[in-house]
Amino acid sequence: MIKEAQRILKDIFGYDDFRPLQKEVIENVLKKKDTLCIMPTGSGKSLCYQIPALLFDGLTIVVSPLISLMEDQVKQLEALGVEALMLNSSLSTNEYQNNIQLIRQSKVRLLYLAPETLLMERTLALLESQKVASFIIDEAHCISEWGHDFRPEYRRLMDIRKRFPEAVCLALTATATQRVQQDIQKSLRFDKSASFVASFNRENLFLEIKHKSQSAQQTLDFLARFPDQSGIIYCLSRKQVDEMAEFLQDEGYSVQPYHAGLSPEVRQQNQASFIRDDTQIMVATIAFGMGINKPNVRFVLHYDLPSNIESYYQQIGRAGRDGLRADCLFLFGYGDIRKIKYFIGQKNESEQVVAHTQLNALVGLAETDDCRRIPLLTYFGETYNDVNCGMCDNCLAEDQTSRDVTIPAQQFLSCVKHSEQIFGAGQIIDILRGSKSQKVKKFGHQELSTYGIGKDFSKTEWFYLSRQFVQKGLLIQDMEHGSLKLTAKAWEVLRGNQNISARLEERQEKRAQPKTEQPYDSSLFELLRQLRKTLADDSNVPPYVVFPDKTLIEMAIYFPQSEVAMLQLHGVGKVKFVRYGTSFIQSIAEYCQTNQLKEKPKDRTHGKITSLTKTIGTPRHQIVGEKFNSGSTILVLSKEFKVQKNTILDHLYRYSAEGNALRTTSDFLELSQLSSTTQKEVCKALEQHGTITLRPVFEALGQEISYQELKIIRLHFLANEQKNT
Ligand code: ADP
Ligand code: ZN
C-alpha cells in the first residue's frame, strides 16, 4: 500500500519524497488504525489524510472549523483533479443541494464540513447512507478547553464518529503546548501507539530579535530586503495598524490593514487581495492569520510585543509554509513591556500570575545570547541540542570580544544613584552626555557631579551598554515606570570590588548564508510569476494554487520544455500539467530562444532549494543603483518602480553603503531645499561625524535640519567622496 501512496504523492501532488512522519501516519491510517498527528504548521498534515482518501474505497469526511481553510483546501484539491467538496453555511441553496446530490451519487472523495453542519441529523442521515472510509478531525485542538479556540461542538465528534464504525479516524493539529496535546490525547482515547508528535522546530524560519529603536527606519530597512514578496506586520492596536499601513503606503509599498475595527467586508476584501498577491504586505492585529493558508509568506515582522511565546510562535508560523526560507523579525521594546504590564494589571490576581510568567519567558527569549531556538523550544517542552542552528541572529552573530567597561559602568551606576533611582536610561544618558534638554533642566540635573562626564560614548553606545548592565544584573528596570534601580552587584562595582566587561556595539551579523542554494534566472522567474498570476485570476484561485513558488524556481533553473521534463519538477502532477503545463512551456521556450538558453536535466541529487529571499535575483537596491549609475534620474526611477523619491534615495544609500560608487550629479542638490551655504555646512558635518548614522550630524547642526534633507546631502557627499578616492 505504501508504494501506492508514494505513487500518488508523485502523480497527483508532484512531490518526490515524504516529509518526516508523513509516511508513518499514512501507513497507520491505511492499516485502519485511529491516529493522532501533531505536527507544526506547514509540515504537510493535509497530505496525511488526502493520500489515504485517494486510496480508500469510499468517502473521507473532514471536519474543519474555518470556512476559509475549507475553501482553500477544496480549491487546491480541485486544481489537482481530486473530487473534493464542502458543505457549510457559505454556500448558496443551489450549491448546497448540488453538492448533496453529488454525495448521494458517490461522486465525492473528500467532503469538508463545519462541525455544526455535521451534527445536523439530516447530514448524518445522508452520510450514513454512504460508505465512509475515513473520518478526519482537523484542527483537533478545538476539542481542548485549554486551547485558544475551544469549540463545544468538537466535544461531540467522538460520539458521532461511532456512527461510522467502519471508518478510521485521524485527528490532526499544530498545537505546540504540551498541556493541550495531553488534553487532546485524553479526549480522543486513542491507542497510545497511535500518536505521532513531530518536532516543533521550523528549520526554514530565520529568527531575529532586535532592540526597538528608530522603529520606522528599522521597519523600512527590513522591508527593503523583500522586494515584491509577501509578508505580515503585526501591531498591537488598531490605531497602530492604521498608522503603520498609512506610513508604508506613503513610502510606496503595497499594503492593506486588517483588524477587528474594519467591517467584515473590508477585512474579507483585504485578506483576499493579500492571498491573491494583489497586496504585498498585510499590517494587522492578531485578528489576522487564523484562516489563511498562504504558503509563500516570506516574512513576519513583530512591530509590537506578542502577548506570549505561544502567540509569537503561532504568528511566525504563518511564514514559510512552503518550506522555503522565511524571515521573522521581532522588534523588542522595553516601552512596550510597560504597556503590556499595564494590561496585565487590569486582570484578576490569578490571571496576573500566569501573564507575568508568560511575559518573563518572552523577555528571556528576547534577551538571550544563545540560539533563539533554545528558549523557544524549551517553552514547548522540547530540548534543542544543535550547537548552532545557522538560522537565528545569535547563531550568526560575529563573536565580538567584550572589553573592560568598569569605568563607564561606575559612571552610569553612580549617575543612577545621584538621580535617586527614579529615571530610565534615556535621562541617565542625557545627564552623562551633558544634554541641555528641558528634562535635565527641570530636575536640576546639570548640577550633578556626573553631568557631562560620559561624552566619550555616543547615545547609541550608552543605550547598548545600559541594556547589558541590566542583563548582567547590575540594574533592575522597573517594569511599570521604566526607572533603573541599583542591585547589590551594582554596589560592588561602585565600590571597586568587581570589574565588568561588555560589548560596545550591537553584534554584527555575518551575512546570512542559506545552507544550500542554487542560482536561478530571476528574469524568467518574474515572467513566470506574472503568467501564474494571469492563469490564477482566470480560474479565480490564488496564484499558489496554480503552482507554488518552488515550482517556478525550478522552472527558472532547469528551463523544462517538454512534458517529461515538467513532470520531474516539484509540485507538477499529471492533472496540473494538463491544465497549466503548456502555457508555462511556451513561455519558457520563448524565453530560452530569445536568450539562447537550453533545457537542463534535473538531477535529483542536486542541492535542495531552501531559500527564495537570497536568490531571488538581484536585490532591488542594486537594480536601482545600477540604473541610476547608467543615467536614470531619481524622478525617472521613482516612476519606473512606482515608489516615492525617498524610497529611491534609501535604495541608493544602501547601494552606496555596500561599497558601490554613485555617479556624480546635480540631482541630489536639486532635490534639496537648503541654501547652498547650509548644504556646505551639512557636508562639513558629515565629514566630521561620518555618514553611517545621521544623529550626530543632526545634533551637531542644532537639530534644525530634517533627516530628509540630511539623507539627500549625504548621498551628494558620498557620490563626490567616492569620486575623489
Ligand atoms: P499543514 O497543514 O501542516 O500546515 P499543509 O498540509 O498545508 O501543512 O502543507 C504545507 C505545504 O507543504 C503545502 O503546500 C503542501 O502541498 C506541501 N507539502 C506537503 N507534503 C509535502 C511533501 N512531501 N513534499 C513537498 N511538499 C509537501
Ligand atoms: Zn540559533
Short mmCIF file of C-alpha atoms and ligand atoms in Angstrom, two decimals, residues 9 13-20 22 39-48 50 72-73 76 138-139 174 293 295 321-323 544 548 550 570-571, ligand 1:
data_model
loop_
_atom_site.label_atom_id
_atom_site.label_comp_id
_atom_site.label_asym_id
_atom_site.label_seq_id
_atom_site.Cartn_x
_atom_site.Cartn_y
_atom_site.Cartn_z
CA LEU A 9 2.49 11.56 -3.96
CA PHE A 13 0.82 16.10 -5.94
CA GLY A 14 4.06 16.16 -7.87
CA TYR A 15 6.29 15.61 -4.81
CA ASP A 16 9.27 13.27 -4.74
CA ASP A 17 9.59 12.36 -1.07
CA PHE A 18 7.54 12.24 2.05
CA ARG A 19 8.29 14.74 4.76
CA PRO A 20 9.13 13.48 8.29
CA GLN A 22 4.03 11.67 6.84
CA MET A 39 2.92 18.46 13.60
CA PRO A 40 3.79 22.14 13.22
CA THR A 41 2.20 24.40 10.66
CA GLY A 42 3.49 23.88 7.16
CA SER A 43 4.78 20.39 7.79
CA GLY A 44 2.24 18.83 5.47
CA LYS A 45 -0.53 17.42 7.65
CA SER A 46 -3.17 17.57 4.92
CA LEU A 47 -1.37 15.01 2.80
CA CYS A 48 -1.64 12.54 5.70
CA GLN A 50 -5.57 13.20 1.41
CA ASP A 72 -8.65 26.77 0.32
CA GLN A 73 -8.27 23.00 0.60
CA GLN A 76 -6.20 23.13 -4.10
CA ASP A 138 -8.72 18.73 11.50
CA GLU A 139 -7.59 21.39 14.00
CA ALA A 174 -0.39 22.03 15.06
CA ASN A 293 -3.11 29.12 4.34
CA PRO A 295 2.26 29.24 1.65
CA ARG A 321 4.68 27.17 4.92
CA ASP A 322 6.13 26.21 1.55
CA GLY A 323 9.35 25.17 3.26
CA TYR A 544 -0.16 29.35 -5.22
CA PRO A 548 3.96 27.03 -5.55
CA LYS A 550 9.31 26.43 -5.58
CA HIS A 570 8.45 19.76 -7.60
CA GLY A 571 4.71 20.30 -7.47
P1 ADP B 1 -0.04 21.96 7.48
O1 ADP B 1 -1.47 21.56 7.32
O2 ADP B 1 0.75 21.00 8.30
O3 ADP B 1 0.13 23.39 7.93
P2 ADP B 1 -0.03 21.68 4.65
O4 ADP B 1 -0.65 20.35 4.59
O5 ADP B 1 -0.83 22.86 4.27
O6 ADP B 1 0.64 21.91 6.06
O7 ADP B 1 1.31 21.62 3.77
C1 ADP B 1 2.15 22.73 3.64
C2 ADP B 1 2.74 22.76 2.23
O8 ADP B 1 3.68 21.72 2.07
C3 ADP B 1 1.69 22.58 1.16
O9 ADP B 1 1.95 23.50 0.14
C4 ADP B 1 1.91 21.15 0.72
O10 ADP B 1 1.49 20.94 -0.60
C5 ADP B 1 3.41 20.98 0.89
N1 ADP B 1 3.81 19.58 1.11
C6 ADP B 1 3.21 18.68 1.91
N2 ADP B 1 3.86 17.49 1.88
C7 ADP B 1 4.90 17.65 1.04
C8 ADP B 1 5.96 16.77 0.59
N3 ADP B 1 6.04 15.53 0.99
N4 ADP B 1 6.85 17.29 -0.27
C9 ADP B 1 6.76 18.57 -0.68
N5 ADP B 1 5.80 19.43 -0.30
C10 ADP B 1 4.88 18.98 0.55
#
